[in-house]
Amino acid sequence: MADASQATTPAAEGNPVPEVPATQTPQADVNGTTEQEQTEEGAEQALEDQPFVVTIVLPHTTETLDIPVSPMEQIHEIRQSIIEHPIAIEFSCFHLEFNGKKINDFIQVSDVEGLENGAQLHLVEDPYTEKEARIHLIRIRELIGASGDRTDTVHGVLAGVSVHDDIVVENPDAPEAEIKEYDFQAPADLAILLPKETGPAPKSIKSISLSPWNPPPAYWRQKGHLLYLVIQTNEGEQHHVTAHVGGFFVNRCSNAKFDPLPKPAPKDCASHSLFTLLKKLSPSFEESFQKFQEFSSQKDPLATFQVGNTIPSAPWLVPSINSSLTAHEADNTRSQETYLLGGAENVDSLRDWNEEFQSAKELPKETIQDRVFRERLLAKLFADYTDAAARGAVLVARGEVAPLNPTEDKDAQIFVYNNIFFSFGADGVGTFTSEGGDEAARVATGKDVLGVKLVNQLDIDGLYTPGTVVIDYLGKRIVGQSIVPGIFKQPEAGENQIHYGAVDGKDIVAADERFAPSFEKLATALRVKKHAVWDKENKRHDLEASVEMKGLLGTDGRKYVLDLYRITPLDIAWMEESGPEGAEYPHRMTVLRPELVEALAKQKTREYVQAELLKRGIIKKPEEKKEGEEATEEAKTEETKTEETKTEETEKSEEPKAEETEKTEEASESTEVAEKKDEEAAKEDERIDISNFKFALNPDVFSGQVPQTEEEKAEMAQDEQDVRDACTYLRDSVIPALLNDLKESDISFPMDGRSLTRLLHRRGINMRYLGKLATLSEGTRVECFRQLCVREMIARAFKHVAAKYLRYLPLPLTSACLAHLFNCFLGSDLNSLPVAEVDEELRKVFSDADYSFEKVTPESLREAMQQEILHRFRFTLEDGWFNQLQHIQMLREVSQKLGVQIQNKKYAFVATEGETEPVAEKPVAPAPAPVEDGNKKKKKKKAARETSPVAAAPVATVPHTFSPDDFVNVVPIVKDSTPRSALAEEALEAGRLSIYQNQKKLGEDLLLESLSLHEQIYGLVHPEVAQMYHTLSQLYYQLGQKDAAVELSRKAAIVAERTVGLDSSETVLNYLNLSLFLHQRGDSKEALLYARHALDLWKVIYGPDHPDTITTMNNYAVMLQSIKAYHESRRWFEESLRVCNKVFGEQTVHSATLLFQLAQALALDQDAKKAVDRMRESYNIFKTLLGPEDKNTKEAEHWLTQLTHNAVSVAKATKELQARRAKGSLGFSPRNATAGAAGIGSVVPSAVGVDNRNIDELVKFVENSEKKKGGKKSKGPSNPKKRGGKA
């Protein structure tokens, strides 16, 4: 495993730490062995698992290939390494031989007898099959750039795109292009979300496709013919080629004549590889292929690798349809790819998903290698299934799949496509009538996929789940499940189809004892209490899980668990609380989150341990009660912070803050480890058995269960009280703690709806509490959080309203519907009476469609949204809320929630925008200026296109903000049940712990092992790998390995862009990290480019004045100081102070700290008087809030004295110069001179007290103080308190 990264050769090239130690110590640690066992086993394994090099002997050439291998690798991994190597790209159909014997592809290297360092493996070409020939053709087309663009129903336009390579387009050390003044008030520039346009890629060949003579007739198939191809070279020649079992050769066919025999000499041409054949046929092929490779290598390899085990992120903003980025090219083979991938019968793509899932789960997991193979297979399988389910769901939503029950109501119809069972997330058969109908059914499907994911993560032996995916597409929610054997089987008389849990509603309850052991393990892990339920005859049944959770014994003999939407109890406090104006919640599926139950369990466990220790007199004495309580409170706070820091790494929006928090975390972790050891020792001495304490909740309370006996009633009452206590814990502890952490800046503020959702869910808070959170945030220092909560409620309300109109609408009418709804929502300031633009031809075609969306007005839409917010969040929007919308940010939010991809242009949201800039092409064509004529032509074309819909609109005089043409595509929103890799996470946690315990070498080995495992299991382009790169970059930065930190943070940014989103909060964080690490490495100019890009993204995501931008702007200013751009640095400090005053208030320590830094910046910018004024303000605030003896106050006082002296010296020197009327060049007008302050900014080299020596000292003093200030902060750990803004 130590060199497992060799299995993924592209990653190996750019790994920041190439030395991968060959030791089994990490594996031993992951398995939980003792340190002594670790040492012994590690010593033995080190020799056995030492990587070595083998030589691959290639046919038809004298060249050889040296490949490093690990004894634990499988032979097919070596094959993959060969295929990806530049000198062996032509090979795809071959096997390897050692000592003349063929090696099985699926055995380990260690199983090949005699294979050792320096051994030679011979590559031997195999005869082709039809499948191998098809795969070879697809691969060669991709390799040489002969495949055109693809239209994908699931991934969308420009899916998985990265703009990383466009940020630093020229030498960052070139003149001061990047140091120009930044416009803080400028609106968000959407052009940063689009890649720059480039010229077309060089063509190595004109086309290569299947011939019209394909497939071979039976006679020729008997002769070994597999496929017929047509190739057009760059020289304009056309060649017909036969794919034969022995290779490829040019045949005698023409477009009119069929003769598949080889051409006679001298025109004969044949080769085992199609790549080699092309080299022979086209004299210019090699040169053009070289140019194509150079063109492709301009981008970072990670930006071009295929996204494998996840659905790539689809941007909400895409280029104009006239852009070269979205140009549609002619490609004959595009429509043939279905055949090439699936074969004539399409059997290659048909899979028994359920059997694959369950067989993979049953694979052995005893050894590390077993676990790696099993988890990698599962990750690939889940990714393939999610992709197939999403594609099938889109076809179902579009009406292209026939239902199995066409006579039923639409919502009750079920479908089977690609061996996946599809149904709608609606109450088609009345299952949820008492719970809220369609609303309850919709929520239940979302909760079910979350429950399946939790069970998959637990990986309980003997308990199986169907593959489950939920897809939201055009207002419809569709559930895709793998088909469980026996689920459609009609039960015989007297038998139940369900073997455990409720059957036929709750009238019948089954409790097959064969399910009890597996369900008991599941219930223990999910904190579910074993409890009684009663059927319609009041017969008692004791179940391990919720009565809604069902156990099914499949015909394959496996025990399946289904319907996992009720694994936690109802939030009864929410249900019993009446909404404003009597607004009823839409459904009764208001369950608590599993994260809340887990957090409460930990809290109860701590209380139990403390109570036991108190009972035995171990931890507190009565006379020390008060002091002890304070210590306990402090310890709890510290523990909470530590846990939050560990679980919320992706939420840190600033690396300087992250760095500081990490250091705090390290110290806290070490203290916590020591405390735990002491606690364990105390427990062992006193024999407090923590296993006796159990915390579990009954998920079936408040759901209609009727106990019969007094004992049962008492037990039910206790269970109900436990649930009420959990609800109280949520309201009285969790929510206030979150708001307090935000207020004290202990955690970063979320940036958008996605990061807000993640933050709340991690804390165990349901999104229905957004209204309560917004109310509690009023008038506090968390006004930013309140605004974000309100924005999220509005976006969600619009999503629900839009879904009602889109749900049954034919696909061609959805663009008109979306455009009208968006105009009513965001464009009413431009046109208060928008009219829907429906193509009259489509109206005739879909005469029976529901056109009710045309009747929507801005007023009716607002009323509907207000009602949605009132019902779902119990929150009343203030009057005129629609006038306070941030249009760009809201457009982004609702587009992402609906899966909409809109084209980039200057959207006029108010009349003045439309008048002054009717067409703004800069965002559409973000390429640099050189191609002026082309840009002008594009502008003219787009101007014509953009004005045409307005001209055609019913109201000719008033334009609309959006037209149907602006809505380019809609992609499905997918919720999957894919578990994370437990093995990779174990290695990561073990590495972290080792570093915290000061075992750096072991820790680094484990971190590298974890990185290797992540890349092996997930592939290189995956959100989990991006998070791993991010985490490792921070750890390496702390370890002082700055080059490694830079490379890893760069990879994190690229992979996050492609998998999570170009403008996701994770991407912003990764760019900020990259900027910080580059600056610390000394590349400040390049760092500034990435930091500016992150801030530009921030404007798009949130808008101006986000609290966490205070630190980012500070860091940017410090970077500017490091390259001596003092004036621009001062502007950034001033902007940082403005935001800080707005967020935290002027008379705060935050503000005083920033005033201190600003005074230093002003001094460096030669503005001595203002420097004194700002330092005096800082000193006064420190003195008032912290007292005259505080270190910060004293240091501010010292600086104030120095700066005052400097200002007096400057004033004297200026006066002398004016008196002598020196040469004009010796003095110049000050930048910020005001009346009565002439000459403040002038530089006088000869003046006493302001010579070069003192300025240098000042610079040094500023820099030194920046380094020292870390330990002189106030106790509250907030972003702006970083004196000196260590970037």
mmCIF file of C-alpha atoms in Angstrom, residues 23-29 33-47 999 1002:
data_model
loop_
_atom_site.group_PDB
_atom_site.id
_atom_site.type_symbol
_atom_site.label_atom_id
_atom_site.label_comp_id
_atom_site.label_asym_id
_atom_site.label_seq_id
_atom_site.Cartn_x
_atom_site.Cartn_y
_atom_site.Cartn_z
ATOM 1 C CA THR A 23 5.969 0.455 5.529
ATOM 2 C CA GLN A 24 2.945 -1.261 6.921
ATOM 3 C CA THR A 25 2.949 0.842 10.052
ATOM 4 C CA PRO A 26 0.000 2.958 8.863
ATOM 5 C CA GLN A 27 -2.040 -0.178 8.192
ATOM 6 C CA ALA A 28 -1.219 -1.589 11.562
ATOM 7 C CA ASP A 29 -2.264 1.674 13.163
ATOM 8 C CA THR A 33 -2.827 -2.675 16.977
ATOM 9 C CA THR A 34 -0.569 -1.719 19.837
ATOM 10 C CA GLU A 35 2.634 0.225 19.305
ATOM 11 C CA GLN A 36 4.788 -2.828 20.010
ATOM 12 C CA GLU A 37 2.870 -4.951 17.506
ATOM 13 C CA GLN A 38 3.108 -2.089 15.062
ATOM 14 C CA THR A 39 6.890 -2.027 15.305
ATOM 15 C CA GLU A 40 7.272 -5.782 14.963
ATOM 16 C CA GLU A 41 4.842 -6.174 12.100
ATOM 17 C CA GLY A 42 6.141 -3.049 10.377
ATOM 18 C CA ALA A 43 9.687 -4.391 10.386
ATOM 19 C CA GLU A 44 8.556 -7.666 8.825
ATOM 20 C CA GLN A 45 6.251 -6.103 6.295
ATOM 21 C CA ALA A 46 8.686 -3.392 5.213
ATOM 22 C CA LEU A 47 10.843 -5.871 3.316
ATOM 23 C CA GLN A 999 5.158 11.723 16.046
ATOM 24 C CA LEU A 1002 4.672 8.407 11.505
#
